[in-house]
Amino acid sequence: MTMDKISIIENKGTQLFRDDEMIARKNVSQQEFEERLGVENALKIISACANGAEKSKNTIISTPPSFQNRNFKSNTWNCNIQGYMTEEFPNNSSFCKGRRFYVELNGLRLFFKKVDNKLKPQNIITKTVQMYDEQLSDNTQDTLPITYIGYQVSSSFTELIGVYAVHIVSGTIEWFSDLSELVYINKESIPLYTQLTEDDDLEVVPKANKLSRTGKKQRNAGE
């Protein structure tokens, strides 16, 4: 590679790449993520989600159906989660390409999104979203790994069911962490969100994560 070619790459900075020039983001394993995030930050995230859930519930219940459009409930949750996350992490919150809100902690970039019963984010597929889900970047100065903080809600949008870290690579879930379980194991505290209610049929499909943790706890107990 010539010096001219090297200088062009080094100076590319914030310029946009063509589709065939996308670069891979840094990788992060589940263990690395949990260690970098830490219990205190996990607890702050759950607290922000719990506060956002309560505010969203009150807003939805107090707003007549005739004043709600089809995106009202999901947008209400999205705005409230964003607001409380900003209060918890005022110096680490910002917006990136596509006006996507994020929190950056210890080399992690966290996106916040409602997830379905399979823990997949409820995204409208755009070129930018696809780029994020593929863990690709068009900017040499933006290569941090992206992990979704997915909040699972009841079908009535009035209860918070779970908060998960969901890491997607090549459009599929590579791993996930139950943040309440992470806090519970390390802090021996009660999970902050509610259990399933009667109107809910949500079930987390990927169960290997929980099984692996159970096995780990049993092995530790045997030692």
CSV table of N, CA and C in Angstrom, one decimal, residues 85-145:
chain,number,residue,atom,x,y,z
A,85,MET,N,-33.1,7.7,30.9
A,85,MET,CA,-31.7,7.3,30.7
A,85,MET,C,-30.8,8.6,30.6
A,86,THR,N,-31.3,9.6,30.1
A,86,THR,CA,-30.5,10.9,30.0
A,86,THR,C,-30.3,11.4,31.4
A,87,GLU,N,-31.3,11.3,32.3
A,87,GLU,CA,-31.2,11.7,33.7
A,87,GLU,C,-30.1,10.9,34.4
A,88,GLU,N,-30.1,9.6,34.1
A,88,GLU,CA,-29.2,8.7,34.8
A,88,GLU,C,-27.8,8.8,34.3
A,89,PHE,N,-27.7,9.1,33.0
A,89,PHE,CA,-26.3,9.2,32.3
A,89,PHE,C,-26.2,10.5,31.5
A,90,PRO,N,-26.3,11.6,32.2
A,90,PRO,CA,-26.3,12.9,31.5
A,90,PRO,C,-25.0,13.2,30.7
A,91,ASN,N,-23.9,12.7,31.1
A,91,ASN,CA,-22.7,13.0,30.4
A,91,ASN,C,-22.3,11.9,29.4
A,92,ASN,N,-23.2,10.9,29.2
A,92,ASN,CA,-22.9,9.8,28.3
A,92,ASN,C,-23.9,9.6,27.3
A,93,SER,N,-24.9,10.5,27.2
A,93,SER,CA,-26.0,10.4,26.3
A,93,SER,C,-25.8,11.3,25.1
A,94,SER,N,-26.2,10.8,23.9
A,94,SER,CA,-26.1,11.6,22.7
A,94,SER,C,-27.0,11.0,21.6
A,95,PHE,N,-26.8,11.5,20.4
A,95,PHE,CA,-27.5,11.0,19.2
A,95,PHE,C,-26.5,10.7,18.1
A,96,CYS,N,-26.8,9.6,17.4
A,96,CYS,CA,-25.8,9.3,16.3
A,96,CYS,C,-26.6,9.3,14.9
A,97,LYS,N,-26.1,8.7,13.9
A,97,LYS,CA,-26.7,8.7,12.6
A,97,LYS,C,-28.1,8.2,12.6
A,98,GLY,N,-29.0,8.9,12.0
A,98,GLY,CA,-30.4,8.6,12.0
A,98,GLY,C,-31.1,9.1,13.2
A,99,ARG,N,-30.5,10.0,13.9
A,99,ARG,CA,-31.1,10.6,15.2
A,99,ARG,C,-31.4,9.5,16.2
A,100,ARG,N,-30.5,8.5,16.2
A,100,ARG,CA,-30.7,7.4,17.1
A,100,ARG,C,-30.0,7.7,18.5
A,101,PHE,N,-30.9,7.7,19.5
A,101,PHE,CA,-30.4,8.0,20.9
A,101,PHE,C,-29.5,6.8,21.4
A,102,TYR,N,-28.4,7.2,22.1
A,102,TYR,CA,-27.6,6.1,22.7
A,102,TYR,C,-26.9,6.6,23.9
A,103,VAL,N,-26.5,5.7,24.7
A,103,VAL,CA,-25.6,5.9,25.9
A,103,VAL,C,-24.3,5.2,25.7
A,104,GLU,N,-23.2,5.8,25.9
A,104,GLU,CA,-21.9,5.2,25.7
A,104,GLU,C,-21.2,5.0,27.1
A,105,LEU,N,-20.9,3.8,27.4
A,105,LEU,CA,-20.3,3.5,28.7
A,105,LEU,C,-19.2,2.5,28.5
A,106,ASN,N,-18.0,2.9,28.9
A,106,ASN,CA,-16.8,2.0,29.0
A,106,ASN,C,-16.6,1.2,27.6
A,107,GLY,N,-16.7,2.0,26.6
A,107,GLY,CA,-16.4,1.4,25.2
A,107,GLY,C,-17.6,0.6,24.7
A,108,LEU,N,-18.8,0.8,25.3
A,108,LEU,CA,-20.0,0.2,24.8
A,108,LEU,C,-21.0,1.2,24.3
A,109,ARG,N,-21.6,1.0,23.2
A,109,ARG,CA,-22.7,1.9,22.7
A,109,ARG,C,-24.0,1.2,22.8
A,110,LEU,N,-24.9,1.8,23.6
A,110,LEU,CA,-26.1,1.2,24.0
A,110,LEU,C,-27.3,1.9,23.3
A,111,PHE,N,-28.1,1.1,22.5
A,111,PHE,CA,-29.3,1.6,21.9
A,111,PHE,C,-30.5,1.1,22.8
A,112,PHE,N,-31.6,1.8,22.8
A,112,PHE,CA,-32.7,1.4,23.6
A,112,PHE,C,-33.9,1.2,22.7
A,113,LYS,N,-34.6,0.0,22.9
A,113,LYS,CA,-35.6,-0.3,22.0
A,113,LYS,C,-36.6,-1.4,22.6
A,114,LYS,N,-37.8,-1.2,22.3
A,114,LYS,CA,-38.8,-2.3,22.7
A,114,LYS,C,-38.4,-3.6,21.9
A,115,VAL,N,-38.5,-4.7,22.6
A,115,VAL,CA,-38.2,-6.0,22.0
A,115,VAL,C,-39.4,-6.9,22.0
A,116,ASP,N,-39.5,-7.8,21.1
A,116,ASP,CA,-40.6,-8.7,21.1
A,116,ASP,C,-40.4,-10.0,21.9
A,117,ASN,N,-41.2,-11.0,21.8
A,117,ASN,CA,-41.0,-12.2,22.6
A,117,ASN,C,-39.8,-13.0,22.3
A,118,LYS,N,-39.2,-12.7,21.1
A,118,LYS,CA,-37.9,-13.4,20.8
A,118,LYS,C,-36.7,-12.5,21.0
A,119,LEU,N,-37.0,-11.4,21.7
A,119,LEU,CA,-35.9,-10.4,22.0
A,119,LEU,C,-35.4,-9.6,20.8
A,120,LYS,N,-36.1,-9.6,19.7
A,120,LYS,CA,-35.7,-8.9,18.5
A,120,LYS,C,-36.2,-7.4,18.6
A,121,PRO,N,-35.4,-6.4,18.4
A,121,PRO,CA,-35.9,-5.0,18.5
A,121,PRO,C,-37.0,-4.7,17.4
A,122,GLN,N,-37.9,-3.9,17.8
A,122,GLN,CA,-39.0,-3.5,17.0
A,122,GLN,C,-38.6,-2.3,16.1
A,123,ASN,N,-37.8,-2.6,15.1
A,123,ASN,CA,-37.3,-1.6,14.2
A,123,ASN,C,-37.9,-1.6,12.8
A,124,ILE,N,-38.1,-0.4,12.3
A,124,ILE,CA,-38.4,-0.3,10.9
A,124,ILE,C,-37.1,-0.4,10.1
A,125,ILE,N,-37.1,-1.4,9.2
A,125,ILE,CA,-35.8,-1.7,8.5
A,125,ILE,C,-35.5,-0.6,7.5
A,126,THR,N,-34.4,0.1,7.8
A,126,THR,CA,-33.8,1.1,6.9
A,126,THR,C,-32.4,0.7,6.7
A,127,LYS,N,-31.7,1.4,5.8
A,127,LYS,CA,-30.3,1.2,5.5
A,127,LYS,C,-29.5,1.4,6.7
A,128,THR,N,-29.8,2.4,7.5
A,128,THR,CA,-29.0,2.7,8.7
A,128,THR,C,-29.2,1.6,9.7
A,129,VAL,N,-30.5,1.2,9.9
A,129,VAL,CA,-30.8,0.1,10.9
A,129,VAL,C,-30.1,-1.2,10.5
A,130,GLN,N,-30.1,-1.5,9.2
A,130,GLN,CA,-29.5,-2.7,8.8
A,130,GLN,C,-28.0,-2.7,9.0
A,131,MET,N,-27.4,-1.5,8.8
A,131,MET,CA,-26.0,-1.3,9.1
A,131,MET,C,-25.7,-1.6,10.5
A,132,TYR,N,-26.5,-1.0,11.4
A,132,TYR,CA,-26.3,-1.2,12.9
A,132,TYR,C,-26.4,-2.7,13.2
A,133,ASP,N,-27.4,-3.4,12.7
A,133,ASP,CA,-27.7,-4.8,13.0
A,133,ASP,C,-26.6,-5.7,12.4
A,134,GLU,N,-25.9,-5.2,11.4
A,134,GLU,CA,-24.8,-6.0,10.9
A,134,GLU,C,-23.5,-5.7,11.6
A,135,GLN,N,-23.5,-4.8,12.6
A,135,GLN,CA,-22.3,-4.3,13.3
A,135,GLN,C,-21.3,-3.8,12.3
A,136,LEU,N,-21.8,-2.9,11.4
A,136,LEU,CA,-20.9,-2.2,10.4
A,136,LEU,C,-21.0,-0.7,10.6
A,137,SER,N,-19.9,-0.1,10.2
A,137,SER,CA,-19.9,1.4,10.3
A,137,SER,C,-19.4,2.0,9.0
A,138,ASP,N,-19.8,3.2,8.7
A,138,ASP,CA,-19.3,3.9,7.5
A,138,ASP,C,-18.3,5.1,8.0
A,139,ASN,N,-17.8,5.0,9.2
A,139,ASN,CA,-17.0,6.0,9.7
A,139,ASN,C,-15.9,5.4,10.5
A,140,THR,N,-14.6,5.7,10.2
A,140,THR,CA,-13.5,5.1,10.8
A,140,THR,C,-13.4,5.5,12.3
A,141,GLN,N,-14.0,6.6,12.7
A,141,GLN,CA,-14.0,7.0,14.1
A,141,GLN,C,-15.2,6.5,14.9
A,142,ASP,N,-16.0,5.7,14.3
A,142,ASP,CA,-17.2,5.2,15.0
A,142,ASP,C,-17.2,3.7,14.8
A,143,THR,N,-16.5,2.9,15.7
A,143,THR,CA,-16.4,1.5,15.5
A,143,THR,C,-16.7,0.7,16.8
A,144,LEU,N,-17.3,1.4,17.8
A,144,LEU,CA,-17.7,0.8,19.1
A,144,LEU,C,-18.8,-0.2,18.8
A,145,PRO,N,-18.8,-1.4,19.5
A,145,PRO,CA,-19.8,-2.4,19.4
A,145,PRO,C,-21.2,-1.8,19.8
